[in-house]
Short mmCIF file of C-alpha atoms and ligand atoms in Angstrom, two decimals:
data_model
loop_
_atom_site.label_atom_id
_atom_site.label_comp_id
_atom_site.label_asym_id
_atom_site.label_seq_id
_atom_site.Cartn_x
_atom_site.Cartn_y
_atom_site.Cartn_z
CA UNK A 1 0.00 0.00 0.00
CA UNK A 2 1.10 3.75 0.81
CA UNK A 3 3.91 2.09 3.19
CA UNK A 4 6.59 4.82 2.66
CA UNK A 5 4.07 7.84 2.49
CA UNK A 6 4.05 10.35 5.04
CA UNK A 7 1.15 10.07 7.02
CA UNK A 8 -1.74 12.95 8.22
CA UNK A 9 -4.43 12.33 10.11
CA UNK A 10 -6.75 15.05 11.82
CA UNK A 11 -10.29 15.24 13.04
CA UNK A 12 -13.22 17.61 14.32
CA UNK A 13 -15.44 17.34 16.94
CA UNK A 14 -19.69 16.68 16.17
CA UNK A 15 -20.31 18.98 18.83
CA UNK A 16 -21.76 22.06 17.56
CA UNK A 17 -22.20 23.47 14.31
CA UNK A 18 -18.63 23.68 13.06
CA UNK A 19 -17.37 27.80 12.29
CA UNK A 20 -14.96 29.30 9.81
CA UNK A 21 -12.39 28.97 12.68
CA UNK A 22 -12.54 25.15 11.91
CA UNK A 23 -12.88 25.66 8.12
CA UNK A 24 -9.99 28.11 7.89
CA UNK A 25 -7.87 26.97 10.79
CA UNK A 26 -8.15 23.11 10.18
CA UNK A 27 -10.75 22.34 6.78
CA UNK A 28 -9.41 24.42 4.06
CA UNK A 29 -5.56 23.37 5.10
CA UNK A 30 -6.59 19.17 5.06
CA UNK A 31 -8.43 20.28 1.05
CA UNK A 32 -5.03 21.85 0.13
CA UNK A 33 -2.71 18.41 1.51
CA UNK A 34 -4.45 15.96 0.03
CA UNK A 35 -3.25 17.50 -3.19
CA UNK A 36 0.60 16.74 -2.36
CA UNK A 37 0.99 13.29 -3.45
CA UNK A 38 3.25 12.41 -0.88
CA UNK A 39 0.30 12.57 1.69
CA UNK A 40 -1.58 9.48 3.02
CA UNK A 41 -4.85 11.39 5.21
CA UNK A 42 -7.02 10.10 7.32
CA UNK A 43 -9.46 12.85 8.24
CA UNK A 44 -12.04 11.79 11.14
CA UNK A 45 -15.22 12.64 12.83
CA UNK A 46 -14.25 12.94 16.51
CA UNK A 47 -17.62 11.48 17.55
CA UNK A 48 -16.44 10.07 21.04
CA UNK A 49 -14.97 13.14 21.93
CA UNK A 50 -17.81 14.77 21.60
CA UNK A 51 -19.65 13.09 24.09
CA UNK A 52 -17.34 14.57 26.79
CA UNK A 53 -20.07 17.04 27.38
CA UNK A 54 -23.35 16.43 27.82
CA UNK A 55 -24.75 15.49 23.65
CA UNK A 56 -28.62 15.13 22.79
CA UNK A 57 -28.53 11.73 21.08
CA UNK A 58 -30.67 12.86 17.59
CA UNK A 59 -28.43 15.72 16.87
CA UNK A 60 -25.02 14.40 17.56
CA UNK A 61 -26.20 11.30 14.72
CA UNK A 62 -27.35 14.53 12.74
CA UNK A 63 -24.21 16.22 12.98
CA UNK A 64 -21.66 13.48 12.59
CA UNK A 65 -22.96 12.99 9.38
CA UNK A 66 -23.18 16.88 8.64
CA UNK A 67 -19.51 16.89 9.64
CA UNK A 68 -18.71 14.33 7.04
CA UNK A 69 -20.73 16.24 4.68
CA UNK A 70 -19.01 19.19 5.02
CA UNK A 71 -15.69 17.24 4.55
CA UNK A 72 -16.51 16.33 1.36
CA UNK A 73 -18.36 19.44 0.09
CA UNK A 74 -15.34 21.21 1.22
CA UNK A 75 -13.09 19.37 -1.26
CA UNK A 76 -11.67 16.39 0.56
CA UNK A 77 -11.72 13.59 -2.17
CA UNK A 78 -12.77 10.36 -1.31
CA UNK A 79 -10.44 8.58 -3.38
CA UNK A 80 -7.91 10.32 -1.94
CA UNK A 81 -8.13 10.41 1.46
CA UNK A 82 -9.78 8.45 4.05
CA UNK A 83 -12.88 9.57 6.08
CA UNK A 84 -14.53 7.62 8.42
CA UNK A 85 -16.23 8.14 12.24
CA UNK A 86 -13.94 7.77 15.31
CA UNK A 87 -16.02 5.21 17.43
CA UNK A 88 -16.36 2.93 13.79
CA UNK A 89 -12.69 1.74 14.39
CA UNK A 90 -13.03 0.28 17.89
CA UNK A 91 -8.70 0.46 18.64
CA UNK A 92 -9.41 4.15 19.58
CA UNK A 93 -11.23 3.79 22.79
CA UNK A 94 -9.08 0.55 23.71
CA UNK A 95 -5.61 1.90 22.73
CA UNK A 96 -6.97 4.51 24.96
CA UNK A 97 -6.80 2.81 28.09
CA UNK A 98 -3.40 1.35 27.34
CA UNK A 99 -2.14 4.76 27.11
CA UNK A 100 -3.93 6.22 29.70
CA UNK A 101 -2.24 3.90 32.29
CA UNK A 102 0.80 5.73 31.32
CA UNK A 103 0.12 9.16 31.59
CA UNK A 104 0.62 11.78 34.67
CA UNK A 105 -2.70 12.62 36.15
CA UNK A 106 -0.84 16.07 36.52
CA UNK A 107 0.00 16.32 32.32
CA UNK A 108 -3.99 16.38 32.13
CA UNK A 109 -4.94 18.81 34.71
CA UNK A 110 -2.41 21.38 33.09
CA UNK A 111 -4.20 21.19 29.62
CA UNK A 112 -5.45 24.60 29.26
CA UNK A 113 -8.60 23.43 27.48
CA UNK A 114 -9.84 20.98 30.02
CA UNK A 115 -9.08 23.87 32.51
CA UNK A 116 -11.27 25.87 30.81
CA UNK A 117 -13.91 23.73 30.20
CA UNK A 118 -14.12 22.15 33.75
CA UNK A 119 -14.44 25.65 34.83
CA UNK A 120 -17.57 25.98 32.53
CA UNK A 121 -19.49 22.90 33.09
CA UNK A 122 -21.05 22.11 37.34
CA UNK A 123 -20.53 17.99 36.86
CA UNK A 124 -16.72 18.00 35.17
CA UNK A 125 -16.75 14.17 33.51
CA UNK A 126 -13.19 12.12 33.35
CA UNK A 127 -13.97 12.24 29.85
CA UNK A 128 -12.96 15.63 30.01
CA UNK A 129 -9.98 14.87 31.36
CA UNK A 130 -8.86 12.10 29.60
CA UNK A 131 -9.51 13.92 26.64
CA UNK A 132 -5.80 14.35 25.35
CA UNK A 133 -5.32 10.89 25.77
CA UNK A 134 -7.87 9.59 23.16
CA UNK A 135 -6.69 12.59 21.01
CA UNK A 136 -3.21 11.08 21.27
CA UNK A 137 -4.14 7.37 20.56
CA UNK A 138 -6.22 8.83 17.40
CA UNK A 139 -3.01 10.30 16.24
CA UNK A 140 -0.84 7.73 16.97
CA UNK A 141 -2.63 4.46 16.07
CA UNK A 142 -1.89 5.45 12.62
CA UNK A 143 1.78 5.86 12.93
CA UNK A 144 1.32 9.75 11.77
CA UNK A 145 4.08 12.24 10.56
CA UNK A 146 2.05 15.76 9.81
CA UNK A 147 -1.16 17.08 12.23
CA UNK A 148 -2.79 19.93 10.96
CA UNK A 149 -5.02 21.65 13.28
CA UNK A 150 -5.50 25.37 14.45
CA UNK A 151 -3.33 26.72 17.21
CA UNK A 152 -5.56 25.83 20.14
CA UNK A 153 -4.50 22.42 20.20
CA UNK A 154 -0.76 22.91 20.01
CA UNK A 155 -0.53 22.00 23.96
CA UNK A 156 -2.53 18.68 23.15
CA UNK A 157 0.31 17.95 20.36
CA UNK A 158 2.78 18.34 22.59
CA UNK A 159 1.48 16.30 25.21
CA UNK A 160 1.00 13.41 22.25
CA UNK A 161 4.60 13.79 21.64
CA UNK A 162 5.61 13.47 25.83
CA UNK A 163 3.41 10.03 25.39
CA UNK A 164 4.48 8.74 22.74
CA UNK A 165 8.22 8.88 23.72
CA UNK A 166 7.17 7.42 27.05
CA UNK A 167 6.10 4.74 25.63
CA UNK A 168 8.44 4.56 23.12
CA UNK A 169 11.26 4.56 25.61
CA UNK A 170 9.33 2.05 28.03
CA UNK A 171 8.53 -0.54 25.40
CA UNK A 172 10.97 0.15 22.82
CA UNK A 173 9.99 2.08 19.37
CA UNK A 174 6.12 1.78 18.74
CA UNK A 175 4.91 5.23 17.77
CA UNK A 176 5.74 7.56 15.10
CA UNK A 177 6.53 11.10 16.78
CA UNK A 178 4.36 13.61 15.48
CA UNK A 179 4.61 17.19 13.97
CA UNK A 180 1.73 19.46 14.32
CA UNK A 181 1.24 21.38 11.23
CA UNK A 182 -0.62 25.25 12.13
CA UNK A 183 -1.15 27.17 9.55
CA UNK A 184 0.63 30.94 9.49
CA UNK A 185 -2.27 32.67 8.96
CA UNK A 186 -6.16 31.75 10.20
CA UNK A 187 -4.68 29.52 13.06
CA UNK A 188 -6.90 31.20 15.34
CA UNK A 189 -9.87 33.16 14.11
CA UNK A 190 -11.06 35.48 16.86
CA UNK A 191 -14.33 36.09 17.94
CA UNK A 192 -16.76 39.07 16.12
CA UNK A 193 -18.21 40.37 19.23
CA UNK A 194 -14.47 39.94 21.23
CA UNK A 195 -11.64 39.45 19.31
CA UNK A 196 -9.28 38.89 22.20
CA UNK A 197 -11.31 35.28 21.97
CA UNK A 198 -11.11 32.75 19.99
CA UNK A 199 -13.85 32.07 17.80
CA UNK A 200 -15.56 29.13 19.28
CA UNK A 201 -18.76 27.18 18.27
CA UNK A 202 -19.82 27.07 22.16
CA UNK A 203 -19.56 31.18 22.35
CA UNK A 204 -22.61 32.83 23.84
CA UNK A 205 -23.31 35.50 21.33
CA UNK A 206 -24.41 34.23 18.06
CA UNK A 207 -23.05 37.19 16.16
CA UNK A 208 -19.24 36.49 17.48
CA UNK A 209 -19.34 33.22 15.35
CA UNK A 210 -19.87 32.68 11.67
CA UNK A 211 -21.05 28.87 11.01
CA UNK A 212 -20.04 27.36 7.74
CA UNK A 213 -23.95 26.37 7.59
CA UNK A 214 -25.23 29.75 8.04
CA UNK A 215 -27.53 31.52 5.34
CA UNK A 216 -25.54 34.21 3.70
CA UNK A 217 -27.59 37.31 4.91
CA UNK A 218 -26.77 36.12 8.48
CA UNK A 219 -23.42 35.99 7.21
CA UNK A 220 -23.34 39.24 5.76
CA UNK A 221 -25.30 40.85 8.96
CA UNK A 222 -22.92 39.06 11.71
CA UNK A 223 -20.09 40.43 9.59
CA UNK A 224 -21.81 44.44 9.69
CA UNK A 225 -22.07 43.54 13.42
CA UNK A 226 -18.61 42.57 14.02
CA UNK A 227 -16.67 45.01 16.48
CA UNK A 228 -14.33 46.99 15.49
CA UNK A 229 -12.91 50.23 16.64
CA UNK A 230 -12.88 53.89 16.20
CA UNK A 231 -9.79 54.73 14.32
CA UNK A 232 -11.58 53.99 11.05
CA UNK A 233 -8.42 52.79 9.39
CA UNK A 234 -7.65 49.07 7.33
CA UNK A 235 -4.90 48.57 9.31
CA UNK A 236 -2.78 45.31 10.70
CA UNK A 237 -2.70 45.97 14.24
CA UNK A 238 -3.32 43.24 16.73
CA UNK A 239 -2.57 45.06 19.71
CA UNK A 240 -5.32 48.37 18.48
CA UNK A 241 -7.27 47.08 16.48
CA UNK A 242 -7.92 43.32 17.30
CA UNK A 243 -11.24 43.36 15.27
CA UNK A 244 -9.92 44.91 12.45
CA UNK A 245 -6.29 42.73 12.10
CA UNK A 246 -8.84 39.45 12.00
CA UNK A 247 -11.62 40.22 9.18
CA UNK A 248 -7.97 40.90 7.82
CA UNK A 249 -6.58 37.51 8.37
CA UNK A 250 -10.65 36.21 7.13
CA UNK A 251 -10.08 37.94 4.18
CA UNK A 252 -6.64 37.40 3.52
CA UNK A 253 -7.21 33.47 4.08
CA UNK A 254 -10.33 33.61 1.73
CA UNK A 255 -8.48 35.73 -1.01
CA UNK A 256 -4.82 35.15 -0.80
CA UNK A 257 -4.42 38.90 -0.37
CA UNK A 258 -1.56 40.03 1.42
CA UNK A 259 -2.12 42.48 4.89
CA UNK A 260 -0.03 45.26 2.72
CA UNK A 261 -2.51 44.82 -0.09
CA UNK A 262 -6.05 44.87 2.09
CA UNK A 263 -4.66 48.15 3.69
CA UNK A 264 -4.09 49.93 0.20
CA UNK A 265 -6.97 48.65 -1.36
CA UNK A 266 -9.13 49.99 1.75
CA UNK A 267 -6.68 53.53 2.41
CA UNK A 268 -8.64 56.18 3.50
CA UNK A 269 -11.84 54.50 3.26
CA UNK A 270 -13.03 53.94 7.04
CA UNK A 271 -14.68 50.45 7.44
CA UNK A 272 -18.14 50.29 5.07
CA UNK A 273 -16.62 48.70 2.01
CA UNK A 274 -13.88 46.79 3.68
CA UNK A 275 -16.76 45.25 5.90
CA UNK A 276 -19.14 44.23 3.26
CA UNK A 277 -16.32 42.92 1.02
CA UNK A 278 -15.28 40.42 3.95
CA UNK A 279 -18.77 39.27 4.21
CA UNK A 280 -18.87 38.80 0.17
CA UNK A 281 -15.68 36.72 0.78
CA UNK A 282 -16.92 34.49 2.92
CA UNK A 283 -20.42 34.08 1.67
CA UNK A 284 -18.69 33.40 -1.79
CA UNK A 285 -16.70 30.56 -0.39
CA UNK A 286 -19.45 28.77 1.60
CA UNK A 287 -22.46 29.09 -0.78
CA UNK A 288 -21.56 26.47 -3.01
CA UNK A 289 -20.40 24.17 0.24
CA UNK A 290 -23.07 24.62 1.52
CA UNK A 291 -25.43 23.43 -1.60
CA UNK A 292 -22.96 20.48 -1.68
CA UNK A 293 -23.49 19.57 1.79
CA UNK A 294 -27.58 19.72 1.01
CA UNK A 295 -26.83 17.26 -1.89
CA UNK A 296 -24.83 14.71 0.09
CA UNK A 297 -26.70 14.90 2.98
CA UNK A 298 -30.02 13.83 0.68
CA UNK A 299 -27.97 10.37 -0.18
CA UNK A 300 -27.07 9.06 3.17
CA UNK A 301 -26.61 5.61 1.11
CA UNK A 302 -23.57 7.39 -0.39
CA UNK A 303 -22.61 8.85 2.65
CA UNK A 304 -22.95 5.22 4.07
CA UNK A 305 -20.84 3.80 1.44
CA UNK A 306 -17.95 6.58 2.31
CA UNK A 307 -17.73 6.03 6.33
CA UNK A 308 -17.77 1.84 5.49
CA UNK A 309 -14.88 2.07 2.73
CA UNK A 310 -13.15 4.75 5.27
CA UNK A 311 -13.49 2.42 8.39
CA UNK A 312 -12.25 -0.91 6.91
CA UNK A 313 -8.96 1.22 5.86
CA UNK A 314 -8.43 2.90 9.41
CA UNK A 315 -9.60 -0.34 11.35
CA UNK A 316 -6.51 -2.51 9.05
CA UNK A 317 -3.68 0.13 10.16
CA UNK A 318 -5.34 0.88 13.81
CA UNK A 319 -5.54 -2.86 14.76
CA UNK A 320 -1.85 -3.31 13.59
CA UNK A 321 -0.62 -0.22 16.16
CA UNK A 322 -3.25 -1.68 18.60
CA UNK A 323 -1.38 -5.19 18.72
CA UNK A 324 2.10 -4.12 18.82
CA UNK A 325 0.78 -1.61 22.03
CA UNK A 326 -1.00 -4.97 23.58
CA UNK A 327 2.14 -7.01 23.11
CA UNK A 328 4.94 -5.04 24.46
CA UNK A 329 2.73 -4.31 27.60
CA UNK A 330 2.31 -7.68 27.97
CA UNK A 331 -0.94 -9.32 26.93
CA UNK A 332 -1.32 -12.10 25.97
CA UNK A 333 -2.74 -12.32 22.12
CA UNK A 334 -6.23 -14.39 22.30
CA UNK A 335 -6.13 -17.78 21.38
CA UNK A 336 -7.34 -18.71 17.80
P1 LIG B 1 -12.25 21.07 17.45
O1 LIG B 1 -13.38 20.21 17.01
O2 LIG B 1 -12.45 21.97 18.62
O3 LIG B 1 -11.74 21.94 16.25
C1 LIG B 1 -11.43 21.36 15.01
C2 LIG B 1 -10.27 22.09 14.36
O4 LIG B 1 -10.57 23.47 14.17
C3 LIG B 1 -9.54 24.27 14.74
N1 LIG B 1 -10.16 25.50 15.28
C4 LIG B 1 -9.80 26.73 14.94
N2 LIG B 1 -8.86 27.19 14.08
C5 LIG B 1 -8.75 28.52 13.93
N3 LIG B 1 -9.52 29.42 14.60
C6 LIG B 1 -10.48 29.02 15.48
N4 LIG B 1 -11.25 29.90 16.11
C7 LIG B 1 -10.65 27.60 15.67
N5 LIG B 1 -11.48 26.86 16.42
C8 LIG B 1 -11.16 25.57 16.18
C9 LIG B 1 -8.95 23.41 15.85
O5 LIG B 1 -7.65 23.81 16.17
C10 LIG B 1 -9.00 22.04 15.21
O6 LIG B 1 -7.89 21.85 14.37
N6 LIG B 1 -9.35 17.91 19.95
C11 LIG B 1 -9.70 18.35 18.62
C12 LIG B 1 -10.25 17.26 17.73
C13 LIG B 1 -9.39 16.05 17.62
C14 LIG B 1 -8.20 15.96 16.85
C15 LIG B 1 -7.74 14.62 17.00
C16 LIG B 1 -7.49 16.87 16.06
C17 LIG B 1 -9.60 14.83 18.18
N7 LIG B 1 -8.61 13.97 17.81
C18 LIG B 1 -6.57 14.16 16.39
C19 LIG B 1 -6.32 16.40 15.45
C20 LIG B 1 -5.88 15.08 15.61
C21 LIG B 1 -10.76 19.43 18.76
O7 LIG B 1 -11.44 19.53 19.74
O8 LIG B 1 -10.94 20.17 17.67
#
């Protein structure tokens, strides 16, 4: 098969509609790999880590296949690359415990995301905390070289790395060590309403988000709404003029305009034009996704036929991490 390929796998969670953070941070970045022929991608509906806080059951099946959806209306290829559903290829949640057993109760406290989130929610599950570790095994189980994923989960990388040396240097060579791959620019799309925060699919305020889903004129209007500042110039500042520097970086990712070229085109102009052209950006990117994601989701027999083709491949190479993990611990293989 793809033996001497390098290897990228990455995945997004079913738990809320998914933003342009995820598309520009993580989506649009998989779309543009799979077209380096050197790449073998596995791309993966984090369903199970979802369900670290609290899911209805009917729209986390809706969503999980929306997710997909938008995978492939996005551009991922599925001849290319292989898609499938985390909790279809069954090594995840066991090469989770193995690799749980090894790791500092201490390394998951610090993760800045499960202190957030434990901060949020009264009843803090251990899925919560354990989350990193199933992260991890997702990554490793497929012996990956390349991880691309938005800046927010650079800690988690690292902390994939620290275990898979440990074990590594506890049971001799098993994993591949990982590089996470974060874009330059779009790594972390800020919120519209406060662009000191990240844009996030659990925020409060509905106009600090834009949804990949979402109908154009609430596109357009969230983008009108989005704070900015009273300067009233196009201007890269981070530090000033945090709402300004990311409908830059939106645009810039959308366009492939540079920051020097957004500020000339917009000189002198306040923020009217600027504005409506970032909403026209967007809205001309995600329009036809979204009528592709309509389409697929009306065949859920195709849909069907793409997460069974994409589990058989990731259940062959997870199984054959999984039972080098179980026998260097120390288990005993089941009789035949
Ligand atoms: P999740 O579902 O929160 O986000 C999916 C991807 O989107 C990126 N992202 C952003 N990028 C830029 N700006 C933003 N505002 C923004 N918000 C989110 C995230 O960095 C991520 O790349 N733990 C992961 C899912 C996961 C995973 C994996 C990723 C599970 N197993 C294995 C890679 C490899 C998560 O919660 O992503």
């Amino acid at each position: 098969m793809s033996e001497n390929k390098k290897v990228i796998f990455s995945g997004i969670q079913p738990s809320g509609n998914l933003t342009i953070g995820n598309y520009l941070g993580a989506l649009k970045n998989w779309v543009k790999l799979q077209d380096e022929e050197e790449y073998d991608c596995y791309y993966c509906v984090v369903d199970l880590h979802a369900i670290t806080v609290k899911q209805e059951p009917a729209e986390l099946r809706r969503r999980t296949l929306e997710v997909l959806a938008i995978y492939i209306a996005a551009g991922l290829d599925v001849d290319k690359v292989t898609l499938f559903i985390q909790s279809h290829v069954k090594a995840h949640s066991e090469a989770q415990w193995l690799l749980n057993c090894s790791t500092y109760l201490g390394e998951l406290q610090r993760m800045t995301q499960f202190k957030d989130k434990s901060a949020k929610y009264s009843n803090v599950g251990a899925g919560l905390l354990n989350y990193p570790v199933l992260m991890a095994v997702d990554i490793l189980l497929y012996q990956t070289d390349l991880v691309p994923v938005g800046q927010d989960q650079k800690q988690h990388l690292e902390l994939t790395r620290d275990l898979a040396q440990r074990f590594n240097n506890t049971y001799s060579d098993t994993f591949k060590i990982p590089e996470p791959y974060i874009p330059k620019e779009g790594a972390k799309i800020m919120d519209l309403q406060d662009p000191t925060k990240k844009m996030s699919k659990s925020a409060e305020n509905p106009n600090g988000y834009i949804f990949i889903m979402d109908p154009p004129d609430v596109i357009r209007k969230k983008i009108s709404r989005a704070v900015t500042d009273s300067l009233g110039v196009v201007k890269y500042d981070v530090e000033n003029q945090p709402g300004v520097a990311n409908l830059m970086t939106i645009l810039s990712t959308l366009t492939g305009m540079s920051f020097e070229e957004i500020e000339k085109k917009y000189e002198g102009q306040g923020y009217a034009n600027f504005k409506k052209d970032v909403g026209e950006a967007i809205v001309a990117e995600l329009e036809p996704i979204q009528n592709k994601v309509k389409d697929i989701l009306s065949d859920k027999k195709y849909l069907e036929e793409v997460y069974k083709k994409g589990a058989e491949k990731a259940n062959y190479v997870a199984n054959k991490t999984l039972r080098k993990m179980q026998k260097k611990i120390g288990l005993i293989p089941p009789a035949r």
